[in-house]
Amino acid sequence: FTSTRDPSLEEVMENIDTPEVGDDVVDYTDQGYTEDKSRKIRISNGISLRDLNSDGIVFAPEIEEDFGRDESTQNYFSNHYEEISKLMDEKKAEEEEDVEEDEDLTEFESAKRKMVDISGGNGGVMKRVLMDGLQTLGSVPEDSTITIHYSLQLEGQDEPFDSSVLRGRPERYKLGDGQVIEGLEVGVRTMKKGEKAQFLIDWMYAYGQFGCPPRIPPRTACMATVELLDFVEEGQAEALLAMDAEERNKKHNYPDTEKVVRIEHNNGNNYVRKEEWKMALKHYDRGIKLLQEVSLANREEEDRRQKILLKLQLNTAHCCLKVKWPKKACIACREALDIEKDNTKALFRFGKAKRMLEDYDSAKDYLIRAQRRAPQDMAVAEELRSLEDQLVRQRNSEKTLCMNMFKNSGDTKRDEVEGEFYITMLEELELFQEQPEQELSLAAQFSAVEMKAVTFAARKLGMEVKVEEDHRGNKKVRVIKGEVEKRA
């Protein structure tokens, strides 16, 4: 969180060869998030809904003796001496401030005297600011995605029972989804970005009447130390997309929709700066969908929409390349080129995506087009040079492979000539592949090994070789496009 200057969006989007940095946040808002399916615990007895609705029920799990014996999970706290020491030092410093307090007060009662009630006057959630945040951005909106570091602790315990700090990665949640306890949501909504605060949460706002045995006893309050690293407002786009497109267009005109799309665009750009590509994609996708389904009143609105769509599609392609999703990147690039035929970034990213898909001919074509548009662009030139080097290495590898395939004697020079023949034939058939003609006639004066090379090269390109003989005994070799693919 405490980093040096963030690069501007232009720097990030232009510097497309920046090394990819993986997400350092555990994202619980991601629908694709799944826990370890191999770690399942069976319940020994059935569950009665009647019991659940009355006094609750105690689960009796069947746990294998070797379950969860992974050292890193069993020694949760022993692997984090430094982090625990830091937390305990902070706690000790707070206790030293209270040396003159009434000795009859408990730890939580003493802390409560320095806090303010943020739960409507019932004392359910008390707050103390430890470090001020950024006032200019305001508090967390109702429907937001938050990124936090937190530690939860019970009274009288030196170590937290739950801590993202000890796990070494901040965590992301969607407010209102019930993923965090109520008191934590109440507290976070009062925070500013960058703020660090302490919350004393009564059992009614924490784990309730029954607690979470054996770790959390019934009716137990807890202390939460929270640092709000970031928040992003989500509600407007989600609310619009929840409507049917026809209903949405009746209630909201283009300027209304554009305002929401710009928020999504900006949120996506913020995630790009932090190199959180998948989160950025989520926001870009929302903006694209809203713009694709919006009704337009005039040409001016159409031009404005296309301009924003172009940026969203280009940014989508950039993020897809970062997360190695070349097919989705191709779709975004194609949409961008439909808007602006010779957009350099679209051509360049299309070429990179095609290369990932091993469609090297298309990749080279798009990269050459991009270079024509921006001959001084070093990134384009470097990608094209890298592709050319890869193709040379591939050809040399094929040549070596064919020499091994066609060798039938100990004559090295002869084997090399046959390998060269295959490469020459492959190049000739590649040229033929680009021509409109469907059939190519070849001279029939081939040796058996050369005929094998012709057949091998043709099949590599999805073609078929046919050898025909007329009534005079003269042979004719024909190479036909697409025959192998059609039969497949």
Coordinates of C-alpha atoms in Angstrom, one line a residue:
F1 CA 0.0 0.0 0.0
T2 CA 2.9 2.3 0.8
S3 CA 4.4 2.5 -2.7
T4 CA 6.2 5.0 -4.8
R5 CA 4.5 7.1 -7.5
D6 CA 1.8 5.3 -9.4
P7 CA 2.5 5.4 -13.2
S8 CA -0.1 7.3 -15.2
L9 CA -2.6 5.3 -17.3
E10 CA -0.9 6.4 -20.5
E11 CA 2.4 5.0 -19.2
V12 CA 0.9 1.7 -18.3
M13 CA -1.1 1.3 -21.5
E14 CA 1.8 2.3 -23.7
N15 CA 4.4 0.1 -21.9
I16 CA 2.8 -3.1 -22.8
D17 CA 5.9 -5.2 -22.1
T18 CA 5.9 -4.4 -18.4
P19 CA 6.5 -7.7 -16.6
E20 CA 3.3 -9.2 -15.3
V21 CA 2.8 -9.1 -11.6
G22 CA 0.3 -11.5 -10.1
D23 CA -2.6 -10.4 -7.9
D24 CA -1.5 -9.9 -4.3
V25 CA -5.1 -9.7 -3.1
V26 CA -7.4 -12.6 -2.1
D27 CA -10.5 -11.7 -4.1
Y28 CA -13.7 -13.0 -2.5
T29 CA -15.8 -11.0 -5.0
D30 CA -14.7 -13.1 -7.9
Q31 CA -17.4 -15.6 -8.9
G32 CA -14.7 -17.9 -10.1
Y33 CA -13.2 -18.1 -6.6
T34 CA -13.3 -21.6 -5.3
E35 CA -11.8 -23.1 -2.2
D36 CA -9.8 -26.3 -2.1
K37 CA -12.3 -29.0 -3.1
S38 CA -10.1 -31.7 -1.8
R39 CA -10.6 -30.6 1.8
K40 CA -14.2 -31.7 2.5
I41 CA -15.5 -32.6 6.0
R42 CA -18.5 -34.9 6.2
I43 CA -21.2 -34.4 8.9
S44 CA -21.8 -37.5 10.9
N45 CA -25.6 -36.9 11.4
G46 CA -28.3 -35.4 9.3
I47 CA -29.5 -31.8 10.0
S48 CA -33.0 -31.0 11.1
L49 CA -34.4 -27.7 9.9
R50 CA -36.6 -27.6 13.0
D51 CA -33.5 -27.7 15.2
L52 CA -31.8 -24.9 13.1
N53 CA -34.9 -22.7 13.6
S54 CA -35.1 -23.2 17.4
D55 CA -32.0 -23.4 19.6
G56 CA -29.5 -24.2 16.9
I57 CA -27.5 -27.4 16.3
V58 CA -24.1 -28.7 17.1
F59 CA -22.3 -30.3 14.1
A60 CA -20.3 -33.4 14.7
P61 CA -17.8 -33.6 11.8
E62 CA -16.0 -36.8 10.8
I63 CA -12.3 -35.7 10.5
E64 CA -9.6 -38.0 9.4
E65 CA -6.6 -38.2 11.6
D66 CA -4.2 -36.9 8.8
F67 CA -6.6 -34.2 7.6
G68 CA -5.0 -30.8 7.2
R69 CA -1.6 -32.0 8.4
D70 CA 0.1 -29.6 6.0
E71 CA 2.8 -27.9 8.1
S72 CA 2.0 -24.4 6.7
T73 CA -1.6 -24.6 7.9
Q74 CA -1.1 -26.4 11.2
N75 CA 1.7 -24.0 12.2
Y76 CA -0.4 -21.0 11.3
F77 CA 1.0 -18.7 14.0
S78 CA 4.4 -20.2 14.3
N79 CA 5.2 -19.3 10.7
H80 CA 4.5 -15.6 11.4
Y81 CA 6.7 -14.6 14.3
E82 CA 7.5 -11.2 12.9
E83 CA 3.9 -10.2 12.1
I84 CA 2.7 -11.5 15.5
S85 CA 5.4 -9.6 17.3
K86 CA 4.4 -6.4 15.5
L87 CA 0.8 -6.9 16.5
M88 CA 1.7 -7.6 20.1
D89 CA 4.0 -4.6 20.3
E90 CA 1.1 -2.4 19.1
K91 CA -1.1 -3.9 21.7
K92 CA 1.5 -3.4 24.4
A93 CA 1.9 0.3 23.4
E94 CA -1.8 0.8 23.8
E95 CA -1.8 -0.9 27.2
E96 CA 1.0 1.4 28.4
E97 CA -1.2 4.4 27.5
D98 CA -3.7 3.0 30.0
V99 CA -1.5 2.6 33.0
E100 CA -3.4 5.2 34.9
E101 CA -6.8 3.8 34.0
D102 CA -9.0 2.0 36.5
E103 CA -7.4 -1.4 37.2
D104 CA -10.9 -2.8 37.7
L105 CA -11.7 -2.4 34.0
T106 CA -11.2 -5.2 31.6
E107 CA -9.1 -4.8 28.4
F108 CA -12.1 -4.2 26.2
E109 CA -13.8 -1.9 28.8
S110 CA -10.7 0.2 28.9
A111 CA -10.4 0.4 25.1
K112 CA -14.1 1.3 24.9
R113 CA -13.6 4.5 26.9
K114 CA -11.5 5.9 24.0
M115 CA -14.0 5.0 21.3
V116 CA -17.1 6.6 19.8
D117 CA -20.3 4.8 19.0
I118 CA -21.0 4.4 15.3
S119 CA -24.0 2.0 15.5
G120 CA -26.8 4.4 16.3
G121 CA -26.3 4.8 20.0
N122 CA -26.7 1.2 21.2
G123 CA -22.9 0.6 21.6
G124 CA -22.9 -2.3 19.3
V125 CA -19.9 -1.0 17.3
M126 CA -17.4 1.4 18.8
K127 CA -14.6 3.0 16.8
R128 CA -11.2 4.5 17.4
V129 CA -9.1 6.0 14.5
L130 CA -5.5 4.9 14.6
M131 CA -4.4 6.6 11.4
D132 CA -6.3 9.2 9.4
G133 CA -7.2 8.4 5.7
L134 CA -7.7 10.6 2.7
Q135 CA -10.5 13.0 3.4
T136 CA -11.0 14.1 -0.2
L137 CA -12.3 10.8 -1.3
G138 CA -15.0 10.6 1.3
S139 CA -16.3 7.5 3.2
V140 CA -17.1 4.1 1.6
P141 CA -20.3 4.2 -0.4
E142 CA -23.1 1.7 0.2
D143 CA -22.4 -0.7 -2.7
S144 CA -18.7 -0.9 -2.8
T145 CA -15.9 -3.4 -3.3
I146 CA -13.4 -2.9 -0.5
T147 CA -9.7 -4.1 -0.1
I148 CA -8.7 -4.4 3.5
H149 CA -6.1 -5.7 5.9
Y150 CA -7.6 -6.8 9.2
S151 CA -7.0 -8.7 12.4
L152 CA -9.8 -10.0 14.7
Q153 CA -9.1 -10.7 18.4
L154 CA -10.9 -11.9 21.5
E155 CA -10.5 -10.4 24.9
G156 CA -7.6 -11.9 26.8
Q157 CA -5.9 -13.4 23.8
D158 CA -2.5 -12.3 22.6
E159 CA -2.9 -13.7 19.1
P160 CA -5.7 -12.9 16.7
F161 CA -8.0 -15.7 15.7
D162 CA -8.3 -14.4 12.2
S163 CA -5.9 -12.1 10.4
S164 CA -5.2 -11.2 6.7
V165 CA -2.0 -9.6 8.0
L166 CA -0.7 -13.0 9.1
R167 CA -1.7 -14.6 5.9
G168 CA 0.3 -12.0 4.1
R169 CA -2.2 -10.8 1.6
P170 CA -5.0 -8.2 1.8
E171 CA -8.5 -9.4 1.0
R172 CA -11.3 -7.9 -1.2
Y173 CA -15.0 -8.1 -0.4
K174 CA -18.3 -6.8 -1.8
L175 CA -20.2 -5.0 0.9
G176 CA -23.7 -6.2 1.4
D177 CA -23.0 -9.8 0.3
G178 CA -22.8 -11.1 3.8
Q179 CA -19.2 -12.1 3.4
V180 CA -18.0 -10.3 6.6
I181 CA -19.6 -9.9 10.0
E182 CA -22.1 -7.1 10.4
G183 CA -20.0 -5.0 12.8
L184 CA -17.1 -5.0 10.3
E185 CA -19.3 -3.7 7.5
V186 CA -20.7 -1.0 9.8
G187 CA -17.2 0.0 10.7
V188 CA -15.7 0.0 7.2
R189 CA -18.5 2.2 5.9
T190 CA -17.3 5.0 8.2
M191 CA -13.7 4.7 7.0
K192 CA -11.7 6.8 4.5
K193 CA -9.2 5.3 2.0
G194 CA -5.9 4.7 3.8
E195 CA -7.4 4.9 7.2
K196 CA -6.5 2.5 10.0
A197 CA -9.0 2.0 12.8
Q198 CA -10.0 -0.2 15.7
F199 CA -13.5 -1.4 16.3
L200 CA -15.0 -3.0 19.4
I201 CA -17.8 -5.2 18.1
D202 CA -20.5 -6.5 20.4
W203 CA -21.6 -10.1 20.0
M204 CA -24.9 -9.0 18.4
Y205 CA -22.8 -7.5 15.5
A206 CA -20.2 -10.3 15.5
Y207 CA -20.9 -14.0 15.7
G208 CA -24.2 -13.9 17.5
Q209 CA -25.8 -15.9 20.3
F210 CA -24.0 -19.1 19.5
G211 CA -20.6 -17.9 18.5
C212 CA -18.4 -20.2 16.4
P213 CA -17.2 -23.0 18.7
P214 CA -14.6 -23.9 19.6
R215 CA -12.7 -20.8 18.6
I216 CA -15.3 -18.2 19.4
P217 CA -17.5 -18.8 22.4
P218 CA -21.2 -17.8 22.5
R219 CA -22.1 -14.1 23.0
T220 CA -18.5 -13.0 22.6
A221 CA -17.4 -9.5 21.6
C222 CA -14.3 -9.1 19.5
M223 CA -11.8 -6.3 18.6
A224 CA -11.1 -5.6 14.9
T225 CA -8.1 -3.7 13.7
V226 CA -8.8 -2.7 10.1
E227 CA -6.8 -0.8 7.4
L228 CA -8.8 0.3 4.4
L229 CA -6.5 0.0 1.4
D230 CA -8.9 0.8 -1.3
F231 CA -12.6 0.9 -2.2
V232 CA -14.5 1.1 -5.5
E233 CA -18.1 2.1 -5.9
E234 CA -20.0 -0.7 -7.8
G235 CA -23.7 0.0 -7.4
Q236 CA -24.6 2.2 -10.4
A237 CA -23.4 -0.1 -13.2
E238 CA -24.8 -3.2 -11.5
A239 CA -28.1 -1.6 -11.0
L240 CA -28.4 -0.6 -14.7
L241 CA -27.3 -4.1 -15.9
A242 CA -29.8 -5.7 -13.6
M243 CA -32.5 -4.1 -15.8
D244 CA -33.7 -5.4 -19.2
A245 CA -32.0 -3.4 -21.9
E246 CA -35.4 -2.1 -23.2
E247 CA -36.5 -1.0 -19.7
R248 CA -33.1 0.6 -19.1
N249 CA -33.3 2.7 -22.2
K250 CA -36.8 3.9 -21.2
K251 CA -35.6 5.1 -17.9
H252 CA -32.1 6.4 -18.8
N253 CA -30.9 8.4 -21.8
Y254 CA -27.4 8.2 -23.3
P255 CA -25.8 10.9 -21.1
D256 CA -27.0 9.0 -17.9
T257 CA -25.4 5.8 -19.2
E258 CA -22.2 7.5 -20.3
K259 CA -21.7 8.9 -16.9
V260 CA -21.9 5.4 -15.3
V261 CA -19.6 4.0 -18.1
R262 CA -17.0 6.6 -17.4
I263 CA -17.0 5.5 -13.7
E264 CA -16.4 1.9 -14.8
H265 CA -13.7 3.1 -17.2
N266 CA -12.0 5.0 -14.4
N267 CA -12.3 2.1 -12.0
G268 CA -10.8 -0.2 -14.6
N269 CA -7.9 2.2 -15.2
N270 CA -7.2 2.3 -11.4
Y271 CA -6.9 -1.5 -11.3
V272 CA -4.6 -1.4 -14.4
R273 CA -2.3 0.9 -12.5
K274 CA -2.1 -1.7 -9.7
E275 CA -1.7 -4.4 -12.3
E276 CA -4.9 -6.2 -11.2
W277 CA -5.9 -7.2 -14.7
K278 CA -8.9 -9.4 -14.0
M279 CA -10.6 -6.7 -11.8
A280 CA -9.9 -4.1 -14.5
L281 CA -11.5 -6.5 -17.1
K282 CA -14.7 -6.8 -15.0
H283 CA -15.2 -3.0 -15.1
Y284 CA -14.3 -2.6 -18.8
D285 CA -16.8 -5.4 -19.6
R286 CA -19.6 -3.7 -17.8
G287 CA -18.9 -0.4 -19.6
I288 CA -18.8 -2.2 -23.0
K289 CA -22.1 -4.0 -22.3
L290 CA -23.8 -0.7 -21.3
L291 CA -22.6 1.1 -24.4
Q292 CA -23.5 -1.7 -26.7
E293 CA -27.1 -1.8 -25.5
V294 CA -27.8 2.0 -25.1
S295 CA -30.2 3.9 -27.3
L296 CA -28.8 6.9 -29.2
A297 CA -30.6 10.1 -30.0
N298 CA -28.3 11.5 -32.7
R299 CA -24.9 11.3 -34.5
E300 CA -23.1 13.2 -31.8
E301 CA -24.0 10.6 -29.2
E302 CA -22.9 7.9 -31.6
D303 CA -19.5 9.5 -32.0
R304 CA -19.1 9.9 -28.3
R305 CA -20.1 6.2 -27.7
Q306 CA -17.6 5.0 -30.4
K307 CA -14.8 7.0 -28.9
I308 CA -15.3 5.5 -25.4
L309 CA -15.9 2.0 -26.8
L310 CA -12.6 2.1 -28.7
K311 CA -10.7 2.9 -25.5
L312 CA -12.6 0.2 -23.5
Q313 CA -11.9 -2.4 -26.2
L314 CA -8.2 -1.5 -26.4
N315 CA -7.8 -1.7 -22.7
T316 CA -9.7 -5.0 -22.6
A317 CA -7.3 -6.4 -25.2
H318 CA -4.3 -5.2 -23.1
C319 CA -5.6 -6.8 -19.9
C320 CA -6.4 -10.1 -21.7
L321 CA -2.9 -10.3 -23.0
K322 CA -1.6 -9.8 -19.5
V323 CA -3.7 -12.7 -18.1
K324 CA -2.9 -14.9 -21.2
W325 CA -6.5 -14.9 -22.7
P326 CA -5.6 -14.5 -26.4
K327 CA -9.0 -15.4 -27.8
K328 CA -10.8 -12.7 -25.8
A329 CA -8.0 -10.3 -26.8
C330 CA -8.7 -11.1 -30.5
I331 CA -12.4 -10.4 -30.0
A332 CA -11.6 -7.0 -28.4
C333 CA -9.1 -6.1 -31.1
R334 CA -11.5 -7.0 -33.8
E335 CA -14.2 -4.8 -32.2
A336 CA -11.7 -2.0 -32.0
L337 CA -10.7 -2.3 -35.6
D338 CA -14.4 -2.2 -36.6
I339 CA -14.4 1.3 -35.0
E340 CA -11.1 2.5 -36.3
K341 CA -9.8 0.4 -39.2
D342 CA -6.0 1.0 -38.8
N343 CA -5.7 1.7 -35.1
T344 CA -2.0 0.9 -34.2
K345 CA -2.6 -0.4 -30.7
A346 CA -5.4 -2.7 -32.0
L347 CA -3.2 -4.1 -34.8
F348 CA -0.3 -4.6 -32.4
R349 CA -2.3 -6.3 -29.7
F350 CA -4.1 -8.4 -32.3
G351 CA -0.6 -9.5 -33.6
K352 CA 0.5 -10.5 -30.1
A353 CA -2.8 -12.4 -29.4
K354 CA -2.4 -14.3 -32.7
R355 CA 1.1 -15.2 -31.8
M356 CA -0.1 -16.6 -28.5
L357 CA -2.6 -18.7 -30.5
E358 CA 0.3 -19.9 -32.7
D359 CA -1.2 -18.3 -35.8
Y360 CA 2.1 -16.9 -36.9
D361 CA 1.1 -15.8 -40.4
S362 CA -1.7 -13.7 -39.1
A363 CA 0.4 -12.4 -36.3
K364 CA 3.1 -11.3 -38.7
D365 CA 0.5 -9.6 -40.9
Y366 CA -1.0 -7.6 -38.1
L367 CA 2.4 -6.6 -36.7
I368 CA 3.6 -5.4 -40.2
R369 CA 0.5 -3.3 -40.5
A370 CA 1.1 -1.9 -37.1
Q371 CA 4.7 -1.1 -38.0
R372 CA 3.6 0.7 -41.2
R373 CA 1.4 2.9 -39.0
A374 CA 4.1 3.5 -36.4
P375 CA 7.5 2.9 -37.9
Q376 CA 9.3 4.5 -34.9
D377 CA 7.5 2.3 -32.3
M378 CA 10.2 0.2 -30.6
A379 CA 7.7 -2.2 -29.0
V380 CA 6.2 -3.1 -32.4
A381 CA 9.6 -3.5 -33.9
E382 CA 10.8 -5.7 -31.1
E383 CA 7.8 -7.9 -31.2
L384 CA 8.1 -8.3 -35.0
R385 CA 11.9 -9.1 -34.6
S386 CA 11.1 -11.7 -31.9
L387 CA 8.5 -13.3 -34.1
E388 CA 10.9 -13.5 -37.0
D389 CA 13.5 -15.1 -34.8
Q390 CA 11.0 -17.6 -33.6
L391 CA 10.0 -18.6 -37.1
V392 CA 13.6 -19.0 -38.1
R393 CA 14.2 -21.3 -35.1
Q394 CA 11.0 -23.2 -36.0
R395 CA 12.1 -23.7 -39.6
N396 CA 15.5 -24.9 -38.5
S397 CA 13.9 -27.4 -36.1
E398 CA 11.6 -28.6 -38.9
K399 CA 14.6 -29.0 -41.2
T400 CA 16.4 -31.1 -38.6
L401 CA 13.3 -33.2 -38.0
C402 CA 12.9 -33.8 -41.7
M403 CA 16.5 -34.8 -42.2
N404 CA 16.0 -37.4 -39.5
M405 CA 12.7 -38.6 -41.1
F406 CA 14.1 -38.9 -44.6
K407 CA 17.5 -40.2 -43.9
N408 CA 18.0 -43.7 -45.3
S409 CA 21.7 -43.8 -45.7
G410 CA 24.9 -42.8 -43.9
D411 CA 25.4 -40.1 -46.5
T412 CA 25.1 -36.8 -44.5
K413 CA 25.3 -34.5 -47.5
R414 CA 22.5 -36.4 -49.2
D415 CA 20.3 -36.3 -46.0
E416 CA 21.0 -32.5 -45.8
V417 CA 19.9 -32.0 -49.5
E418 CA 16.6 -33.9 -48.8
G419 CA 16.0 -31.7 -45.7
E420 CA 16.6 -28.6 -47.9
F421 CA 14.1 -30.0 -50.5
Y422 CA 11.4 -30.3 -47.8
I423 CA 11.9 -26.7 -46.7
T424 CA 11.8 -25.5 -50.3
M425 CA 8.7 -27.5 -51.0
L426 CA 7.0 -26.2 -47.8
E427 CA 7.8 -22.6 -48.8
E428 CA 6.4 -23.1 -52.3
L429 CA 3.1 -24.6 -50.9
E430 CA 2.8 -21.7 -48.4
L431 CA 2.9 -19.3 -51.4
F432 CA 0.3 -21.4 -53.1
Q433 CA -1.9 -21.3 -50.0
E434 CA -2.1 -17.5 -50.3
Q435 CA -3.3 -17.7 -54.0
P436 CA -6.9 -18.1 -55.0
E437 CA -6.3 -21.2 -57.0
Q438 CA -7.4 -24.5 -55.4
E439 CA -5.1 -26.8 -57.2
L440 CA -1.3 -26.9 -58.0
S441 CA 0.3 -29.2 -60.5
L442 CA 3.9 -30.4 -59.9
A443 CA 6.4 -32.1 -62.0
A444 CA 6.3 -35.9 -61.5
Q445 CA 10.1 -36.5 -61.5
F446 CA 10.4 -37.0 -57.8
S447 CA 12.3 -39.7 -56.0
A448 CA 10.5 -41.8 -53.4
V449 CA 12.0 -39.8 -50.6
E450 CA 11.2 -36.4 -52.3
M451 CA 7.6 -37.6 -52.8
K452 CA 7.4 -38.3 -49.1
A453 CA 8.6 -34.8 -48.4
V454 CA 6.0 -33.3 -50.7
T455 CA 3.2 -35.3 -49.0
F456 CA 4.5 -34.4 -45.5
A457 CA 4.7 -30.6 -46.4
A458 CA 1.2 -30.7 -48.0
R459 CA -0.4 -32.4 -45.0
K460 CA 1.2 -29.9 -42.7
L461 CA -0.7 -27.1 -44.5
G462 CA -4.0 -29.1 -44.6
M463 CA -3.6 -30.1 -48.3
E464 CA -3.8 -33.4 -50.1
V465 CA -1.4 -34.9 -52.7
K466 CA -2.8 -36.9 -55.6
V467 CA -0.7 -38.8 -58.1
E468 CA -2.4 -39.7 -61.4
E469 CA -1.2 -41.6 -64.4
D470 CA -2.6 -41.2 -67.9
H471 CA -3.0 -43.9 -70.6
R472 CA 0.6 -43.4 -71.8
G473 CA 2.0 -44.0 -68.3
N474 CA 2.9 -40.4 -67.6
K475 CA 2.5 -39.4 -64.0
K476 CA 1.0 -36.1 -62.7
V477 CA 1.2 -34.8 -59.2
R478 CA -1.6 -32.5 -57.9
V479 CA -1.8 -30.7 -54.6
I480 CA -5.3 -29.8 -53.6
K481 CA -6.2 -27.3 -50.9
G482 CA -8.4 -28.2 -47.9
E483 CA -8.9 -31.9 -48.8
V484 CA -7.4 -33.1 -45.5
E485 CA -9.5 -30.7 -43.5
K486 CA -12.7 -31.5 -45.3
R487 CA -12.3 -35.3 -44.6
A488 CA -11.5 -34.6 -41.0

